[in-house]
mmCIF file of C-alpha atoms in Angstrom:
data_model
loop_
_atom_site.group_PDB
_atom_site.id
_atom_site.type_symbol
_atom_site.label_atom_id
_atom_site.label_comp_id
_atom_site.label_asym_id
_atom_site.label_seq_id
_atom_site.Cartn_x
_atom_site.Cartn_y
_atom_site.Cartn_z
ATOM 1 C CA ASN A 9 49.320 -42.791 82.411
ATOM 2 C CA LEU A 10 49.586 -45.369 79.074
ATOM 3 C CA VAL A 11 46.327 -43.347 78.062
ATOM 4 C CA LYS A 12 47.938 -40.136 78.530
ATOM 5 C CA VAL A 13 50.723 -41.096 76.821
ATOM 6 C CA CYS A 14 48.932 -42.536 73.623
ATOM 7 C CA GLU A 15 47.146 -39.198 72.944
ATOM 8 C CA THR A 16 49.932 -37.253 74.125
ATOM 9 C CA SER A 17 52.188 -38.648 71.435
ATOM 10 C CA LEU A 18 49.784 -38.393 68.700
ATOM 11 C CA GLN A 19 48.844 -35.204 69.782
ATOM 12 C CA LEU A 20 52.784 -33.947 69.230
ATOM 13 C CA CYS A 21 52.534 -35.796 65.115
ATOM 14 C CA LYS A 22 49.479 -33.271 64.741
ATOM 15 C CA ASP A 23 50.979 -30.465 65.749
ATOM 16 C CA CYS A 24 53.942 -31.274 64.059
ATOM 17 C CA SER A 25 51.970 -31.858 60.406
ATOM 18 C CA ASN A 26 53.955 -34.618 60.215
ATOM 19 C CA ASP A 27 51.424 -37.092 58.946
ATOM 20 C CA GLU A 28 53.287 -40.036 58.461
ATOM 21 C CA ALA A 29 54.493 -40.075 61.749
ATOM 22 C CA LEU A 30 51.282 -39.506 63.387
ATOM 23 C CA ILE A 31 50.213 -42.471 60.944
ATOM 24 C CA ALA A 32 53.365 -44.874 61.885
ATOM 25 C CA THR A 33 52.908 -44.135 65.981
ATOM 26 C CA LEU A 34 49.595 -44.699 65.362
ATOM 27 C CA LYS A 35 50.169 -48.793 64.385
ATOM 28 C CA THR A 36 52.874 -48.974 66.233
ATOM 29 C CA LEU A 37 51.225 -47.979 69.457
ATOM 30 C CA SER A 38 48.435 -49.778 68.706
ATOM 31 C CA THR A 39 49.996 -53.527 67.418
ATOM 32 C CA ARG A 40 52.379 -53.036 70.764
ATOM 33 C CA ARG A 41 52.155 -56.327 72.451
ATOM 34 C CA SER A 42 49.726 -56.637 75.262
ATOM 35 C CA GLN A 43 48.781 -52.962 74.877
ATOM 36 C CA LYS A 44 45.349 -52.358 76.607
ATOM 37 C CA THR A 45 42.124 -52.151 75.429
ATOM 38 C CA LYS A 46 41.721 -49.086 77.473
ATOM 39 C CA ALA A 47 45.209 -47.567 75.835
ATOM 40 C CA VAL A 48 43.435 -49.014 71.512
ATOM 41 C CA SER A 49 40.476 -46.936 72.682
ATOM 42 C CA ALA A 50 41.976 -43.951 73.213
ATOM 43 C CA LEU A 51 44.206 -44.178 70.241
ATOM 44 C CA VAL A 52 41.356 -44.308 68.083
ATOM 45 C CA SER A 53 39.266 -41.698 70.155
ATOM 46 C CA LYS A 54 41.500 -39.056 69.846
ATOM 47 C CA ALA A 55 42.140 -39.834 65.663
ATOM 48 C CA LEU A 56 38.948 -40.301 64.822
ATOM 49 C CA PRO A 57 37.879 -36.299 64.805
ATOM 50 C CA TRP A 58 40.937 -35.867 62.507
ATOM 51 C CA VAL A 59 39.681 -38.155 60.098
ATOM 52 C CA LEU A 60 35.974 -37.643 60.561
ATOM 53 C CA ASP A 61 33.507 -34.985 60.307
ATOM 54 C CA MET A 62 31.988 -35.226 64.133
ATOM 55 C CA SER A 63 29.889 -32.172 64.428
ATOM 56 C CA GLU A 64 25.958 -32.838 65.738
ATOM 57 C CA ASP A 65 24.398 -32.517 62.384
ATOM 58 C CA ALA A 66 26.441 -34.479 60.834
ATOM 59 C CA LYS A 67 25.679 -38.139 59.434
ATOM 60 C CA PRO A 68 27.813 -40.800 61.426
ATOM 61 C CA GLY A 69 30.723 -41.455 59.392
ATOM 62 C CA THR A 70 30.887 -38.418 57.010
ATOM 63 C CA PRO A 71 34.226 -37.935 56.071
ATOM 64 C CA LEU A 72 35.980 -34.697 56.916
ATOM 65 C CA PRO A 73 36.381 -31.690 54.206
ATOM 66 C CA VAL A 74 39.557 -30.782 52.708
ATOM 67 C CA SER A 75 40.999 -28.878 50.364
ATOM 68 C CA THR A 76 43.595 -30.069 48.431
ATOM 69 C CA ASP A 77 44.887 -33.617 47.314
ATOM 70 C CA GLU A 78 47.416 -34.699 49.274
ATOM 71 C CA GLN A 79 45.058 -34.428 52.157
ATOM 72 C CA LYS A 80 42.869 -36.260 51.003
ATOM 73 C CA LYS A 81 44.979 -38.586 50.215
ATOM 74 C CA ILE A 82 46.633 -38.317 54.190
ATOM 75 C CA ARG A 83 42.550 -38.699 55.096
ATOM 76 C CA GLU A 84 42.503 -41.775 52.842
ATOM 77 C CA GLU A 85 45.621 -43.434 54.637
ATOM 78 C CA MET A 86 44.308 -42.371 57.920
ATOM 79 C CA VAL A 87 41.025 -44.191 58.123
ATOM 80 C CA ILE A 88 42.595 -47.331 56.493
ATOM 81 C CA CYS A 89 44.996 -47.594 58.837
ATOM 82 C CA LEU A 90 42.044 -46.733 61.756
ATOM 83 C CA ARG A 91 40.074 -49.747 60.183
ATOM 84 C CA ASP A 92 42.942 -51.948 61.079
ATOM 85 C CA ILE A 93 43.113 -50.976 64.191
ATOM 86 C CA THR A 94 39.554 -51.725 64.856
ATOM 87 C CA ASN A 95 39.126 -54.617 62.591
ATOM 88 C CA GLY A 96 38.224 -57.987 65.441
ATOM 89 C CA LYS A 97 37.850 -55.042 68.439
ATOM 90 C CA ILE A 98 34.215 -55.994 69.751
ATOM 91 C CA PHE A 99 34.966 -52.422 72.380
ATOM 92 C CA LEU A 100 35.470 -50.733 68.654
ATOM 93 C CA GLU A 101 32.724 -51.619 66.824
ATOM 94 C CA ALA A 102 30.852 -48.697 66.443
ATOM 95 C CA GLU A 103 33.942 -46.744 65.517
ATOM 96 C CA ARG A 104 34.662 -49.347 63.062
ATOM 97 C CA ALA A 105 31.092 -49.131 61.324
ATOM 98 C CA ARG A 106 31.809 -45.361 60.979
ATOM 99 C CA LEU A 107 35.388 -45.772 59.486
ATOM 100 C CA THR A 108 33.949 -48.303 57.218
ATOM 101 C CA ARG A 109 30.841 -46.122 56.248
ATOM 102 C CA ALA A 110 33.845 -43.114 55.675
ATOM 103 C CA LEU A 111 35.868 -45.010 53.556
ATOM 104 C CA ALA A 112 33.171 -46.226 51.356
ATOM 105 C CA THR A 113 31.885 -42.266 50.707
ATOM 106 C CA LEU A 114 35.552 -41.715 49.790
ATOM 107 C CA TYR A 115 35.990 -44.651 46.955
ATOM 108 C CA GLU A 116 32.680 -43.266 45.950
ATOM 109 C CA GLN A 117 33.341 -40.117 45.139
ATOM 110 C CA ASP A 118 36.303 -40.847 43.439
ATOM 111 C CA GLY A 119 33.777 -43.241 40.842
ATOM 112 C CA LYS A 120 34.566 -46.427 42.669
ATOM 113 C CA ILE A 121 30.826 -47.323 43.210
ATOM 114 C CA ALA A 122 32.280 -50.995 43.264
ATOM 115 C CA GLU A 123 34.992 -51.024 45.493
ATOM 116 C CA ALA A 124 32.175 -48.839 47.916
ATOM 117 C CA ALA A 125 29.685 -50.969 47.822
ATOM 118 C CA ASP A 126 32.318 -54.403 48.539
ATOM 119 C CA THR A 127 33.674 -52.332 51.209
ATOM 120 C CA LEU A 128 30.501 -51.414 53.485
ATOM 121 C CA GLN A 129 29.114 -54.964 52.844
ATOM 122 C CA GLU A 130 32.104 -56.210 54.947
ATOM 123 C CA VAL A 131 30.672 -55.040 58.111
ATOM 124 C CA HIS A 132 27.612 -56.693 59.837
ATOM 125 C CA VAL A 133 25.651 -53.926 61.190
ATOM 126 C CA GLU A 134 22.460 -55.506 62.205
ATOM 127 C CA THR A 135 24.591 -57.528 64.529
ATOM 128 C CA TYR A 136 26.344 -54.740 66.344
ATOM 129 C CA GLY A 137 25.207 -53.726 70.031
ATOM 130 C CA ALA A 138 26.453 -50.638 70.795
ATOM 131 C CA ILE A 139 25.226 -48.670 67.393
ATOM 132 C CA SER A 140 21.713 -47.327 67.932
ATOM 133 C CA LYS A 141 18.424 -48.222 66.318
ATOM 134 C CA ARG A 142 18.837 -45.606 63.154
ATOM 135 C CA GLU A 143 21.956 -45.534 62.930
ATOM 136 C CA LYS A 144 21.911 -49.305 61.848
ATOM 137 C CA VAL A 145 18.916 -48.789 59.561
ATOM 138 C CA GLU A 146 21.543 -45.838 57.916
ATOM 139 C CA PHE A 147 24.106 -47.620 57.233
ATOM 140 C CA ILE A 148 21.779 -50.516 55.953
ATOM 141 C CA LEU A 149 20.362 -47.992 53.528
ATOM 142 C CA GLU A 150 23.225 -46.597 51.847
ATOM 143 C CA GLN A 151 24.394 -50.386 51.746
ATOM 144 C CA MET A 152 21.174 -50.790 50.090
ATOM 145 C CA ARG A 153 21.784 -47.849 48.017
ATOM 146 C CA LEU A 154 25.025 -48.859 47.018
ATOM 147 C CA THR A 155 25.063 -52.071 45.688
ATOM 148 C CA LEU A 156 21.997 -50.136 43.535
ATOM 149 C CA ALA A 157 24.127 -47.961 41.350
ATOM 150 C CA LYS A 158 26.279 -51.147 41.560
ATOM 151 C CA ARG A 159 23.592 -53.247 39.831
ATOM 152 C CA ASP A 160 23.743 -55.936 42.478
ATOM 153 C CA TRP A 161 20.610 -56.729 42.102
ATOM 154 C CA THR A 162 20.357 -59.877 43.925
ATOM 155 C CA ARG A 163 22.557 -58.756 46.924
ATOM 156 C CA ALA A 164 20.278 -55.622 47.078
ATOM 157 C CA ALA A 165 17.487 -58.256 47.617
ATOM 158 C CA ILE A 166 19.501 -59.441 50.484
ATOM 159 C CA VAL A 167 20.180 -56.270 52.084
ATOM 160 C CA SER A 168 16.814 -55.268 52.087
ATOM 161 C CA ARG A 169 15.884 -58.322 54.734
ATOM 162 C CA LYS A 170 17.918 -56.680 56.885
ATOM 163 C CA ILE A 171 15.551 -54.039 57.897
ATOM 164 C CA ASN A 172 12.719 -54.451 60.289
ATOM 165 C CA ARG A 173 9.428 -53.581 59.093
ATOM 166 C CA LYS A 174 8.464 -52.612 62.903
ATOM 167 C CA ALA A 175 11.292 -50.274 63.397
ATOM 168 C CA ILE A 176 11.253 -48.629 59.685
ATOM 169 C CA ASN A 177 7.488 -47.296 61.008
ATOM 170 C CA GLU A 178 8.560 -46.294 64.416
ATOM 171 C CA GLU A 179 7.578 -42.648 65.429
ATOM 172 C CA GLY A 180 10.951 -40.667 64.164
ATOM 173 C CA MET A 181 11.861 -42.819 61.496
ATOM 174 C CA GLN A 182 9.856 -41.542 58.957
ATOM 175 C CA THR A 183 11.954 -39.939 56.769
ATOM 176 C CA GLU A 184 14.656 -43.238 56.940
ATOM 177 C CA LYS A 185 10.871 -44.887 55.989
ATOM 178 C CA VAL A 186 10.808 -42.700 52.701
ATOM 179 C CA VAL A 187 14.385 -43.483 51.809
ATOM 180 C CA PHE A 188 13.738 -47.108 52.127
ATOM 181 C CA PHE A 189 10.379 -47.322 50.114
ATOM 182 C CA THR A 190 12.156 -45.447 47.458
ATOM 183 C CA LEU A 191 15.374 -48.051 47.074
ATOM 184 C CA LEU A 192 13.066 -50.601 47.246
ATOM 185 C CA ALA A 193 10.844 -49.038 44.643
ATOM 186 C CA GLU A 194 13.967 -49.425 42.453
ATOM 187 C CA TYR A 195 14.418 -52.767 42.855
ATOM 188 C CA HIS A 196 11.197 -54.003 42.300
ATOM 189 C CA ARG A 197 11.115 -51.594 39.235
ATOM 190 C CA HIS A 198 14.227 -53.672 37.733
ATOM 191 C CA GLU A 199 12.141 -56.623 38.303
ATOM 192 C CA LYS A 200 8.837 -55.276 36.711
ATOM 193 C CA ASP A 201 7.015 -56.432 39.662
ATOM 194 C CA ALA A 202 4.195 -54.354 39.627
ATOM 195 C CA PHE A 203 1.812 -54.617 42.772
ATOM 196 C CA GLU A 204 5.160 -54.990 44.570
ATOM 197 C CA LEU A 205 5.522 -51.234 43.461
ATOM 198 C CA ALA A 206 2.536 -50.130 44.349
ATOM 199 C CA LYS A 207 3.080 -51.255 47.863
ATOM 200 C CA ASP A 208 6.203 -49.295 47.960
ATOM 201 C CA TYR A 209 4.601 -46.096 46.749
ATOM 202 C CA HIS A 210 1.307 -46.578 49.104
ATOM 203 C CA ALA A 211 3.669 -46.988 52.294
ATOM 204 C CA ILE A 212 5.482 -43.381 51.002
ATOM 205 C CA TYR A 213 1.886 -42.881 50.921
ATOM 206 C CA LEU A 214 1.187 -43.644 54.600
ATOM 207 C CA THR A 215 3.777 -41.889 55.961
ATOM 208 C CA PRO A 216 2.686 -38.996 58.080
ATOM 209 C CA SER A 217 5.192 -36.550 56.672
ATOM 210 C CA VAL A 218 3.862 -37.321 53.243
ATOM 211 C CA GLN A 219 0.644 -36.795 54.323
ATOM 212 C CA ALA A 220 1.869 -33.496 55.385
ATOM 213 C CA VAL A 221 2.924 -32.313 51.980
ATOM 214 C CA ASP A 222 0.193 -31.636 49.010
ATOM 215 C CA GLU A 223 2.702 -32.564 46.124
ATOM 216 C CA GLN A 224 3.932 -35.599 48.053
ATOM 217 C CA TRP A 225 1.016 -37.235 48.735
ATOM 218 C CA LYS A 226 -0.569 -36.757 45.914
ATOM 219 C CA SER A 227 2.866 -38.010 43.376
ATOM 220 C CA ALA A 228 2.881 -40.989 46.213
ATOM 221 C CA LEU A 229 -0.743 -41.888 45.656
ATOM 222 C CA GLN A 230 -1.016 -41.312 41.571
ATOM 223 C CA ASN A 231 2.076 -43.849 41.472
ATOM 224 C CA THR A 232 -0.284 -46.543 43.604
ATOM 225 C CA VAL A 233 -2.669 -45.986 41.030
ATOM 226 C CA LEU A 234 -1.162 -46.393 38.114
ATOM 227 C CA PHE A 235 0.752 -50.171 39.215
ATOM 228 C CA LEU A 236 -1.788 -51.137 41.042
ATOM 229 C CA ALA A 237 -3.716 -51.242 37.472
ATOM 230 C CA LEU A 238 -0.717 -52.359 36.223
ATOM 231 C CA SER A 239 -0.727 -55.768 38.313
ATOM 232 C CA ALA A 240 -2.416 -58.957 37.807
ATOM 233 C CA HIS A 241 -5.351 -59.905 39.448
ATOM 234 C CA SER A 242 -5.120 -61.139 43.235
ATOM 235 C CA MET A 243 -7.158 -61.098 46.325
ATOM 236 C CA GLU A 244 -4.364 -59.147 47.378
ATOM 237 C CA GLN A 245 -4.474 -56.425 44.397
ATOM 238 C CA GLN A 246 -8.872 -56.532 45.132
ATOM 239 C CA ASP A 247 -8.150 -55.969 48.956
ATOM 240 C CA MET A 248 -6.019 -52.714 48.310
ATOM 241 C CA LEU A 249 -8.110 -51.584 45.252
ATOM 242 C CA ASN A 250 -11.000 -51.704 47.892
ATOM 243 C CA ARG A 251 -8.542 -49.792 50.846
ATOM 244 C CA ILE A 252 -7.671 -46.828 48.276
ATOM 245 C CA ASN A 253 -11.480 -46.735 46.550
ATOM 246 C CA ILE A 254 -12.474 -45.129 50.547
ATOM 247 C CA ASP A 255 -9.526 -43.505 50.883
ATOM 248 C CA THR A 256 -10.895 -39.284 51.013
ATOM 249 C CA ASN A 257 -8.158 -38.477 49.172
ATOM 250 C CA LEU A 258 -8.819 -40.132 46.285
ATOM 251 C CA GLU A 259 -11.679 -37.691 45.331
ATOM 252 C CA LYS A 260 -9.346 -34.817 44.834
ATOM 253 C CA ILE A 261 -7.296 -36.926 41.922
ATOM 254 C CA GLU A 262 -10.185 -37.107 39.798
ATOM 255 C CA PHE A 263 -8.622 -39.340 36.806
ATOM 256 C CA CYS A 264 -7.063 -41.556 40.251
ATOM 257 C CA ARG A 265 -10.487 -42.120 41.507
ATOM 258 C CA ALA A 266 -12.055 -43.035 37.959
ATOM 259 C CA THR A 267 -9.637 -45.973 37.345
ATOM 260 C CA ILE A 268 -9.835 -47.371 40.293
ATOM 261 C CA LYS A 269 -14.018 -46.917 39.894
ATOM 262 C CA LEU A 270 -13.511 -48.784 36.692
ATOM 263 C CA LEU A 271 -11.235 -51.557 37.719
ATOM 264 C CA LEU A 272 -13.224 -52.380 40.400
ATOM 265 C CA LYS A 273 -16.711 -52.724 38.939
ATOM 266 C CA LYS A 274 -17.489 -55.879 36.457
ATOM 267 C CA GLU A 275 -17.991 -53.981 33.280
ATOM 268 C CA ILE A 276 -16.377 -54.811 30.433
ATOM 269 C CA ILE A 277 -13.388 -51.602 29.689
ATOM 270 C CA THR A 278 -12.710 -50.465 26.307
ATOM 271 C CA TYR A 279 -9.648 -49.673 25.819
ATOM 272 C CA PRO A 280 -7.820 -47.463 25.710
ATOM 273 C CA THR A 281 -9.193 -46.275 29.045
ATOM 274 C CA GLN A 282 -10.823 -42.661 29.671
ATOM 275 C CA HIS A 283 -7.886 -41.456 31.678
ATOM 276 C CA GLN A 284 -5.014 -43.814 30.065
ATOM 277 C CA THR A 285 -3.337 -40.853 29.074
ATOM 278 C CA GLU A 286 -3.126 -39.356 32.363
ATOM 279 C CA LEU A 287 -1.555 -42.813 34.200
ATOM 280 C CA GLU A 288 1.036 -42.774 31.196
ATOM 281 C CA SER A 289 2.405 -39.424 31.689
ATOM 282 C CA LEU A 290 3.398 -39.723 35.277
ATOM 283 C CA PRO A 291 7.040 -39.629 35.854
ATOM 284 C CA ALA A 292 7.045 -42.971 37.454
ATOM 285 C CA PHE A 293 5.407 -44.944 34.529
ATOM 286 C CA SER A 294 8.702 -43.404 32.001
ATOM 287 C CA GLU A 295 10.939 -44.166 34.911
ATOM 288 C CA GLY A 296 14.062 -46.898 33.812
ATOM 289 C CA GLY A 297 14.038 -46.302 29.864
ATOM 290 C CA THR A 298 11.744 -46.646 26.843
ATOM 291 C CA GLU A 299 11.999 -50.279 27.132
ATOM 292 C CA LEU A 300 10.794 -50.531 30.770
ATOM 293 C CA THR A 301 8.087 -47.696 29.383
ATOM 294 C CA THR A 302 7.264 -49.827 26.620
ATOM 295 C CA HIS A 303 6.715 -52.847 28.935
ATOM 296 C CA TRP A 304 4.561 -50.825 31.552
ATOM 297 C CA HIS A 305 2.354 -49.369 28.273
ATOM 298 C CA ASP A 306 1.769 -53.808 26.866
ATOM 299 C CA GLN A 307 1.078 -54.425 30.753
ATOM 300 C CA PHE A 308 -1.874 -52.153 30.702
ATOM 301 C CA HIS A 309 -3.337 -53.405 27.806
ATOM 302 C CA LYS A 310 -2.877 -56.900 28.802
ATOM 303 C CA ARG A 311 -4.715 -56.329 32.343
ATOM 304 C CA VAL A 312 -7.427 -54.727 30.560
ATOM 305 C CA ILE A 313 -7.714 -57.712 28.533
ATOM 306 C CA GLN A 314 -7.572 -60.143 31.713
ATOM 307 C CA HIS A 315 -10.178 -58.062 33.059
ATOM 308 C CA ASN A 316 -12.473 -57.843 29.993
ATOM 309 C CA ILE A 317 -11.993 -62.299 30.203
ATOM 310 C CA ARG A 318 -13.107 -62.329 33.966
ATOM 311 C CA VAL A 319 -16.341 -60.270 33.654
ATOM 312 C CA ALA A 320 -17.112 -62.172 30.443
ATOM 313 C CA SER A 321 -16.566 -65.506 32.150
ATOM 314 C CA THR A 322 -19.289 -63.863 34.930
ATOM 315 C CA TYR A 323 -21.814 -63.276 32.920
ATOM 316 C CA TYR A 324 -21.572 -66.197 29.914
ATOM 317 C CA LYS A 325 -21.603 -69.436 30.645
ATOM 318 C CA ARG A 326 -20.369 -70.187 27.015
ATOM 319 C CA ILE A 327 -19.861 -68.126 23.807
ATOM 320 C CA HIS A 328 -19.138 -67.838 20.595
ATOM 321 C CA GLY A 329 -15.176 -67.209 20.135
ATOM 322 C CA ALA A 330 -15.915 -64.414 17.541
ATOM 323 C CA ARG A 331 -18.432 -63.294 19.265
ATOM 324 C CA LEU A 332 -16.400 -62.664 22.385
ATOM 325 C CA ALA A 333 -13.497 -61.628 20.344
ATOM 326 C CA ASP A 334 -15.661 -58.340 18.936
ATOM 327 C CA MET A 335 -16.868 -57.901 22.120
ATOM 328 C CA LEU A 336 -13.358 -57.210 24.389
ATOM 329 C CA GLY A 337 -12.244 -55.564 20.143
ATOM 330 C CA LEU A 338 -9.574 -58.050 19.686
ATOM 331 C CA GLU A 339 -8.224 -60.719 16.436
ATOM 332 C CA LEU A 340 -9.670 -64.695 17.928
ATOM 333 C CA GLY A 341 -5.205 -65.660 17.042
ATOM 334 C CA GLU A 342 -4.936 -62.911 20.624
ATOM 335 C CA LEU A 343 -7.888 -64.054 22.229
ATOM 336 C CA GLU A 344 -7.016 -67.604 22.732
ATOM 337 C CA LYS A 345 -3.359 -66.541 23.715
ATOM 338 C CA GLU A 346 -5.024 -64.568 26.589
ATOM 339 C CA ILE A 347 -7.481 -66.988 28.011
ATOM 340 C CA SER A 348 -4.745 -69.822 27.730
ATOM 341 C CA SER A 349 -2.917 -67.625 29.572
ATOM 342 C CA MET A 350 -5.306 -66.991 32.370
ATOM 343 C CA VAL A 351 -6.309 -71.104 32.657
ATOM 344 C CA SER A 352 -2.520 -72.104 33.125
ATOM 345 C CA ASP A 353 -2.211 -69.637 36.247
ATOM 346 C CA GLY A 354 -5.178 -70.459 37.110
ATOM 347 C CA SER A 355 -7.005 -67.133 37.160
ATOM 348 C CA VAL A 356 -10.284 -68.189 35.140
ATOM 349 C CA TYR A 357 -11.554 -71.501 33.889
ATOM 350 C CA ALA A 358 -12.656 -72.072 30.580
ATOM 351 C CA LYS A 359 -12.414 -74.725 27.368
ATOM 352 C CA ILE A 360 -11.988 -73.762 23.698
ATOM 353 C CA ASP A 361 -13.515 -75.710 21.144
ATOM 354 C CA ARG A 362 -12.159 -74.729 18.712
ATOM 355 C CA PRO A 363 -14.197 -76.612 15.295
ATOM 356 C CA LYS A 364 -17.337 -74.874 16.824
ATOM 357 C CA ASP A 365 -15.767 -71.577 18.126
ATOM 358 C CA ILE A 366 -17.787 -72.053 21.374
ATOM 359 C CA VAL A 367 -15.446 -70.513 25.051
ATOM 360 C CA ARG A 368 -17.515 -71.962 27.863
ATOM 361 C CA PHE A 369 -16.797 -70.532 31.123
ATOM 362 C CA LEU A 370 -18.897 -73.306 32.888
ATOM 363 C CA GLN A 371 -17.316 -76.003 35.068
ATOM 364 C CA ALA A 372 -18.574 -79.497 34.306
ATOM 365 C CA GLN A 373 -19.666 -81.011 37.631
ATOM 366 C CA SER A 374 -19.346 -84.548 38.477
ATOM 367 C CA PRO A 375 -22.149 -86.851 39.555
ATOM 368 C CA GLU A 376 -21.154 -86.569 43.630
ATOM 369 C CA SER A 377 -20.839 -82.561 43.387
ATOM 370 C CA THR A 378 -24.683 -82.102 41.545
ATOM 371 C CA LEU A 379 -26.065 -84.377 43.991
ATOM 372 C CA SER A 380 -24.673 -82.605 46.509
ATOM 373 C CA ALA A 381 -25.884 -79.359 45.697
ATOM 374 C CA TRP A 382 -29.566 -81.138 44.656
ATOM 375 C CA ALA A 383 -29.156 -82.204 48.306
ATOM 376 C CA GLY A 384 -28.260 -78.837 49.723
ATOM 377 C CA ASP A 385 -31.804 -76.889 47.577
ATOM 378 C CA ILE A 386 -34.056 -79.759 48.926
ATOM 379 C CA THR A 387 -32.339 -79.204 52.265
ATOM 380 C CA THR A 388 -32.648 -75.179 51.941
ATOM 381 C CA LEU A 389 -36.463 -75.545 50.748
ATOM 382 C CA LEU A 390 -37.442 -77.652 53.397
ATOM 383 C CA ASP A 391 -36.123 -74.927 56.164
ATOM 384 C CA LEU A 392 -37.995 -72.740 54.166
ATOM 385 C CA VAL A 393 -41.400 -74.724 54.494
ATOM 386 C CA GLU A 394 -41.276 -75.658 58.055
ATOM 387 C CA LYS A 395 -40.550 -71.685 59.156
ATOM 388 C CA THR A 396 -43.370 -70.285 56.905
ATOM 389 C CA THR A 397 -45.509 -73.304 58.683
ATOM 390 C CA HIS A 398 -44.038 -72.043 61.853
ATOM 391 C CA LEU A 399 -44.915 -68.878 61.014
ATOM 392 C CA ILE A 400 -48.512 -69.433 59.769
ATOM 393 C CA ASN A 401 -50.180 -71.655 62.732
ATOM 394 C CA LYS A 402 -48.198 -68.662 65.502
ATOM 395 C CA GLU A 403 -51.015 -66.324 63.467
ATOM 396 C CA ASN A 404 -53.545 -68.212 63.668
ATOM 397 C CA MET A 405 -52.984 -69.009 67.593
ATOM 398 C CA THR A 406 -52.760 -64.801 68.304
ATOM 399 C CA LYS A 407 -56.139 -64.649 66.083
ATOM 400 C CA GLN A 408 -57.651 -67.092 68.244
#
C-alpha cells in the first residue's frame, strides 16, 4: 500500500531523529511524478503533528513549542517544506492555511512583523471551502492584527471588509466579535473618525458576553458616549444618541447620562462642559499618543461651538455677530471661521454681513416659495372653517 509506505518512510526518519533525511524524504515522495493525491495527503497529515500543536485546546495553526534553537530552525524548515508541498493543491487548502498561520507566528516571534503580515496575506482563506466559518474569521482577524502591527492601514481596511457582519453577530462568535471591533477601533483611531469609533465601541457594548461583566460594558458604554460627543452632527449620530438615551444602563453612569442629555437639548452649552474632565480622563481618550489626545481635545471644543451655533440658528433669524460671539464665549474671528465651515459642509444656513456685523440664519425665500407657503396656509384655514361650520350645524340639529 502506497500510503503506508509513505507514512512508514517518514516515521523511520523521525525515529532516527534525522531531520534532514525527513525533509528530504518529504520532498522526494511528494514531488514524485504522478504521485497519488492520497499519498500526498498522507505525507502532510503524518508530518503536521511534528510541527503544529494538534491538541483540542490549541488554536488551528499554533506552532509546536520547542526548547532549543536547533529544534526551532528544523521546525521552521519543516513548515516551509510542508507549505511548498500544499501549494496549489485544493485537497490540502485547510492544511496550507494552518501552516501559513504557523509560519507567520514564527516570523512574529522573531520580530519580523512585516514578513509575518505578508506571509499571511498570501492565503485568501475566505475562498476556502474546507475550513469552518469560525476558523476563517480567526484567520482574517489574525491578518487584520498583523497588518495593523505593520502600520499598513489601507490593507487593514481591505481585510476588515472580508468579515461578514452577520457571521460575526451569530451566537458562539462573541469573542471573535469583540476582537474584530477592537481591531477596527484601532484603525478608526488612526483615521481620527470619531463616529466610527463610537459605532465600534457600541457594537462591543451590545455583545452578550460583555453585557455579563459590569466593568466591560461600562467601559464600552463610556467610550461610546465619549466618541459620540466628539462626532460631527448628522442624522445617524442623532439617532444613536437617542437610542443610547433610552438605555437603562445609562442611568448607572451619571456623567455619561448628563452628557447625552446635554447633547440632545436645544440649549447653549458652556465650555468646558460640566463632565468634560471625566470624559477626557477615560483611557480611550488618551490612547494613541499626545498628538491624538490634543486632536480630540480640540475636537471637543469644536463640537460644542457647532452645537451652540445650531441652537442659535434655531432661535434667531438674525443676530449681531458681536452679540453671538459674546453669547458663545468666542472671538469674532473664530466665530466667523466656524460658521463658514458649517455653511461649507451644509450643516447650517447663514450669511454674514460684515459692515453691519449681522449674521442671518433665515434663508431668503423666492416669490414662488412664498406664494406656495401662503396658498398652503389659506388651504389649512379654509379646511378649519369648513370643519367648524360642520360641527356647529351638527350641534344645532342635535338640539332641535
